[in-house]
GROMACS .gro file of C-alpha atoms in nm:
model
  190
    1ILE     CA    1   7.837   4.914   0.797
    2ASP     CA    2   7.749   4.605   0.996
    3LYS     CA    3   7.993   4.382   1.156
    4SER     CA    4   8.008   4.164   0.852
    5ARG     CA    5   8.135   4.446   0.683
    6THR     CA    6   7.792   4.495   0.486
    7LEU     CA    7   7.727   4.826   0.396
    8THR     CA    8   7.308   4.913   0.340
    9TYR     CA    9   7.164   5.192   0.162
   10MET     CA   10   6.832   5.304   0.127
   11LEU     CA   11   6.683   5.448  -0.194
   12ALA     CA   12   6.465   5.717  -0.151
   13ASP     CA   13   6.140   5.606  -0.329
   14GLY     CA   14   6.177   5.650  -0.719
   15GLN     CA   15   6.505   5.809  -0.731
   16SER     CA   16   6.807   5.712  -0.929
   17GLY     CA   17   7.141   5.889  -0.993
   18HIS     CA   18   7.482   5.882  -0.796
   19SER     CA   19   7.553   5.842  -0.432
   20PHE     CA   20   7.886   5.911  -0.269
   21PHE     CA   21   8.006   5.727   0.035
   22GLU     CA   22   8.272   5.835   0.278
   23VAL     CA   23   8.420   5.565   0.473
   24THR     CA   24   8.648   5.557   0.760
   25VAL     CA   25   8.748   5.225   0.975
   26GLN     CA   26   8.838   5.232   1.316
   27ASP     CA   27   8.956   4.932   1.514
   28ASN     CA   28   8.969   4.885   1.904
   29GLY     CA   29   9.343   4.808   1.873
   30GLY     CA   30   9.432   5.136   2.041
   31THR     CA   31   9.712   5.371   1.969
   32ALA     CA   32   9.987   5.307   2.191
   33ASN     CA   33  10.337   5.292   2.073
   34GLY     CA   34  10.273   5.499   1.804
   35GLY     CA   35   9.999   5.250   1.656
   36VAL     CA   36   9.672   5.414   1.410
   37ASP     CA   37   9.358   5.270   1.508
   38THR     CA   38   9.139   5.489   1.233
   39SER     CA   39   9.218   5.398   0.852
   40ALA     CA   40   9.264   5.691   0.585
   41PRO     CA   41   8.900   5.798   0.467
   42GLN     CA   42   8.794   5.604   0.127
   43THR     CA   43   8.526   5.747  -0.062
   44PHE     CA   44   8.305   5.535  -0.301
   45MET     CA   45   8.047   5.609  -0.566
   46THR     CA   46   7.709   5.405  -0.658
   47ASN     CA   47   7.560   5.454  -0.930
   48VAL     CA   48   7.148   5.378  -0.915
   49LEU     CA   49   6.978   5.333  -1.210
   50ILE     CA   50   6.594   5.222  -1.227
   51ALA     CA   51   6.341   5.182  -1.474
   52LYS     CA   52   6.000   5.345  -1.484
   53ILE     CA   53   5.701   5.271  -1.637
   54ASN     CA   54   5.454   5.501  -1.811
   55VAL     CA   55   5.140   5.351  -2.009
   56ARG     CA   56   4.957   5.601  -2.265
   57GLU     CA   57   4.699   5.577  -2.524
   58GLY     CA   58   4.830   5.823  -2.788
   59GLY     CA   59   4.950   6.144  -2.569
   60LEU     CA   60   4.725   6.013  -2.236
   61ASN     CA   61   4.917   5.933  -1.964
   62LEU     CA   62   4.718   5.669  -1.791
   63LEU     CA   63   4.866   5.689  -1.405
   64LYS     CA   64   4.832   5.392  -1.184
   65GLY     CA   65   4.432   5.294  -1.140
   66ASP     CA   66   4.314   5.575  -1.393
   67THR     CA   67   4.053   5.477  -1.611
   68TYR     CA   68   4.022   5.470  -1.995
   69ASP     CA   69   3.690   5.492  -2.139
   70PHE     CA   70   3.632   5.329  -2.493
   71GLY     CA   71   3.283   5.517  -2.523
   72LYS     CA   72   2.969   5.348  -2.651
   73VAL     CA   73   3.078   5.047  -2.898
   74ALA     CA   74   2.751   4.882  -3.082
   75LEU     CA   75   2.672   4.526  -3.003
   76GLY     CA   76   2.824   4.283  -3.270
   77GLY     CA   77   3.095   4.585  -3.312
   78ARG     CA   78   3.435   4.615  -3.176
   79GLN     CA   79   3.690   4.928  -3.083
   80THR     CA   80   4.048   4.870  -3.070
   81GLN     CA   81   4.298   5.087  -2.897
   82VAL     CA   82   4.654   5.091  -2.905
   83PHE     CA   83   4.853   5.153  -2.559
   84THR     CA   84   5.232   5.232  -2.567
   85ILE     CA   85   5.462   5.111  -2.228
   86ASP     CA   86   5.753   5.344  -2.218
   87ASP     CA   87   6.044   5.322  -1.991
   88ILE     CA   88   6.122   5.681  -1.892
   89GLY     CA   89   6.374   5.560  -1.646
   90LEU     CA   90   6.743   5.500  -1.664
   91TYR     CA   91   6.749   5.127  -1.675
   92GLU     CA   92   6.575   4.846  -1.850
   93LEU     CA   93   6.217   4.796  -1.805
   94LEU     CA   94   6.150   4.411  -1.817
   95LEU     CA   95   5.762   4.302  -1.835
   96THR     CA   96   5.752   3.958  -1.608
   97GLY     CA   97   5.413   3.873  -1.658
   98SER     CA   98   5.384   3.472  -1.786
   99PRO     CA   99   5.253   3.375  -2.014
  100HIS     CA  100   5.114   3.696  -2.073
  101LYS     CA  101   5.279   4.039  -2.039
  102VAL     CA  102   4.946   4.243  -2.007
  103ILE     CA  103   4.656   4.058  -1.778
  104LEU     CA  104   4.298   4.146  -1.783
  105LEU     CA  105   4.100   4.084  -1.476
  106ASP     CA  106   3.735   4.123  -1.352
  107ASN     CA  107   3.427   3.949  -1.454
  108GLN     CA  108   3.351   4.132  -1.744
  109ALA     CA  109   3.740   4.091  -1.895
  110ALA     CA  110   3.573   3.860  -2.150
  111ASN     CA  111   3.437   4.171  -2.363
  112PHE     CA  112   3.805   4.278  -2.375
  113SER     CA  113   4.114   4.093  -2.572
  114VAL     CA  114   4.461   4.209  -2.616
  115ASP     CA  115   4.696   4.184  -2.871
  116GLU     CA  116   5.057   4.136  -2.760
  117THR     CA  117   5.210   4.059  -3.129
  118ASN     CA  118   5.419   4.368  -3.100
  119THR     CA  119   5.442   4.377  -2.707
  120THR     CA  120   5.843   4.287  -2.594
  121ASN     CA  121   5.949   4.147  -2.255
  122PHE     CA  122   6.261   4.391  -2.270
  123ILE     CA  123   6.217   4.759  -2.322
  124GLY     CA  124   6.537   4.985  -2.293
  125ALA     CA  125   6.552   5.302  -2.120
  126GLY     CA  126   6.399   5.597  -2.332
  127ASN     CA  127   6.219   5.326  -2.551
  128ASN     CA  128   5.871   5.172  -2.551
  129SER     CA  129   5.649   4.886  -2.657
  130THR     CA  130   5.285   4.867  -2.751
  131PHE     CA  131   4.973   4.644  -2.691
  132SER     CA  132   4.617   4.667  -2.830
  133LEU     CA  133   4.304   4.631  -2.621
  134THR     CA  134   3.951   4.577  -2.777
  135LEU     CA  135   3.621   4.617  -2.674
  136THR     CA  136   3.355   4.344  -2.850
  137PRO     CA  137   3.072   4.435  -2.567
  138SER     CA  138   2.845   4.129  -2.543
  139GLN     CA  139   2.564   4.291  -2.374
  140LEU     CA  140   2.378   4.638  -2.349
  141GLY     CA  141   2.519   4.855  -2.096
  142THR     CA  142   2.860   4.934  -1.918
  143THR     CA  143   3.159   4.669  -1.918
  144SER     CA  144   3.481   4.737  -1.731
  145ALA     CA  145   3.796   4.526  -1.684
  146THR     CA  146   4.120   4.588  -1.507
  147VAL     CA  147   4.466   4.571  -1.711
  148VAL     CA  148   4.774   4.479  -1.522
  149ILE     CA  149   5.126   4.496  -1.655
  150PRO     CA  150   5.385   4.293  -1.412
  151ASN     CA  151   5.721   4.466  -1.454
  152THR     CA  152   6.049   4.572  -1.284
  153ASP     CA  153   5.969   4.936  -1.195
  154LEU     CA  154   6.032   4.895  -0.797
  155ARG     CA  155   5.767   5.135  -0.729
  156ASN     CA  156   5.511   4.985  -0.960
  157THR     CA  157   5.559   4.611  -0.986
  158SER     CA  158   5.198   4.536  -1.076
  159TYR     CA  159   5.100   4.856  -1.277
  160SER     CA  160   4.732   4.832  -1.353
  161PHE     CA  161   4.455   5.079  -1.476
  162ASN     CA  162   4.089   5.014  -1.567
  163VAL     CA  163   3.909   4.988  -1.903
  164THR     CA  164   3.540   5.067  -1.966
  165GLY     CA  165   3.285   5.082  -2.234
  166THR     CA  166   2.931   5.062  -2.323
  167GLY     CA  167   2.782   4.829  -2.507
  168VAL     CA  168   2.461   5.007  -2.736
  169PRO     CA  169   2.218   4.887  -3.025
  170ALA     CA  170   2.311   4.847  -3.342
  171LYS     CA  171   2.226   5.139  -3.576
  172MET     CA  172   1.931   5.043  -3.784
  173LEU     CA  173   1.833   5.173  -4.121
  174GLN     CA  174   1.460   5.171  -4.219
  175VAL     CA  175   1.441   5.208  -4.589
  176SER     CA  176   1.062   5.310  -4.729
  177LEU     CA  177   0.972   5.328  -5.086
  178THR     CA  178   0.647   5.410  -5.265
  179GLY     CA  179   0.540   5.284  -5.594
  180ASN     CA  180   0.757   5.533  -5.821
  181GLY     CA  181   1.119   5.459  -5.656
  182THR     CA  182   1.084   5.750  -5.419
  183GLY     CA  183   1.111   5.701  -5.041
  184SER     CA  184   1.309   5.789  -4.775
  185ILE     CA  185   1.583   5.665  -4.531
  186THR     CA  186   1.549   5.687  -4.148
  187SER     CA  187   1.785   5.573  -3.894
  188ASP     CA  188   1.771   5.503  -3.526
  189PRO     CA  189   2.000   5.779  -3.333
  190THR     CA  190   2.114   5.532  -3.033
   0.00000   0.00000   0.00000
């Protein structure tokens, strides 16, 4: 407690719960003539609740900085994955990005698109919200981007993970028929 009577309390990183403080005040007036310079102890309780973000695809938790691989996707095709944002803390989580709650960064981000149709700004403790990412490769080879989710989790205010995928040639079928209507079908295995 400082001279302005402000109690400052520093939380341990990522911790929540109850804290109890016992405060005794002492002045410099002295104890002459039966005076008392120390108050009776007063106990205070604080209840610290924090939001805590977790992002997953199905049962796969994506830690901050992890990479999710879409695998191989044919040029002209697309692959969509649904991601879930969980609030595993004890307080509501707010998604603070504006105008978008989920942001894509990097040079190749144009190969990915976000659908926030089912994404809410407010996620209550123990609840979740979803968003979809779609990879539509525009060239052959590996493409990647960074997904950023600004939020009120004090440990991860700018939660991010990477996405990658590989654009491959579309499969081609070749049909050859002989004069009597018999023939074969072969496909390009790439």
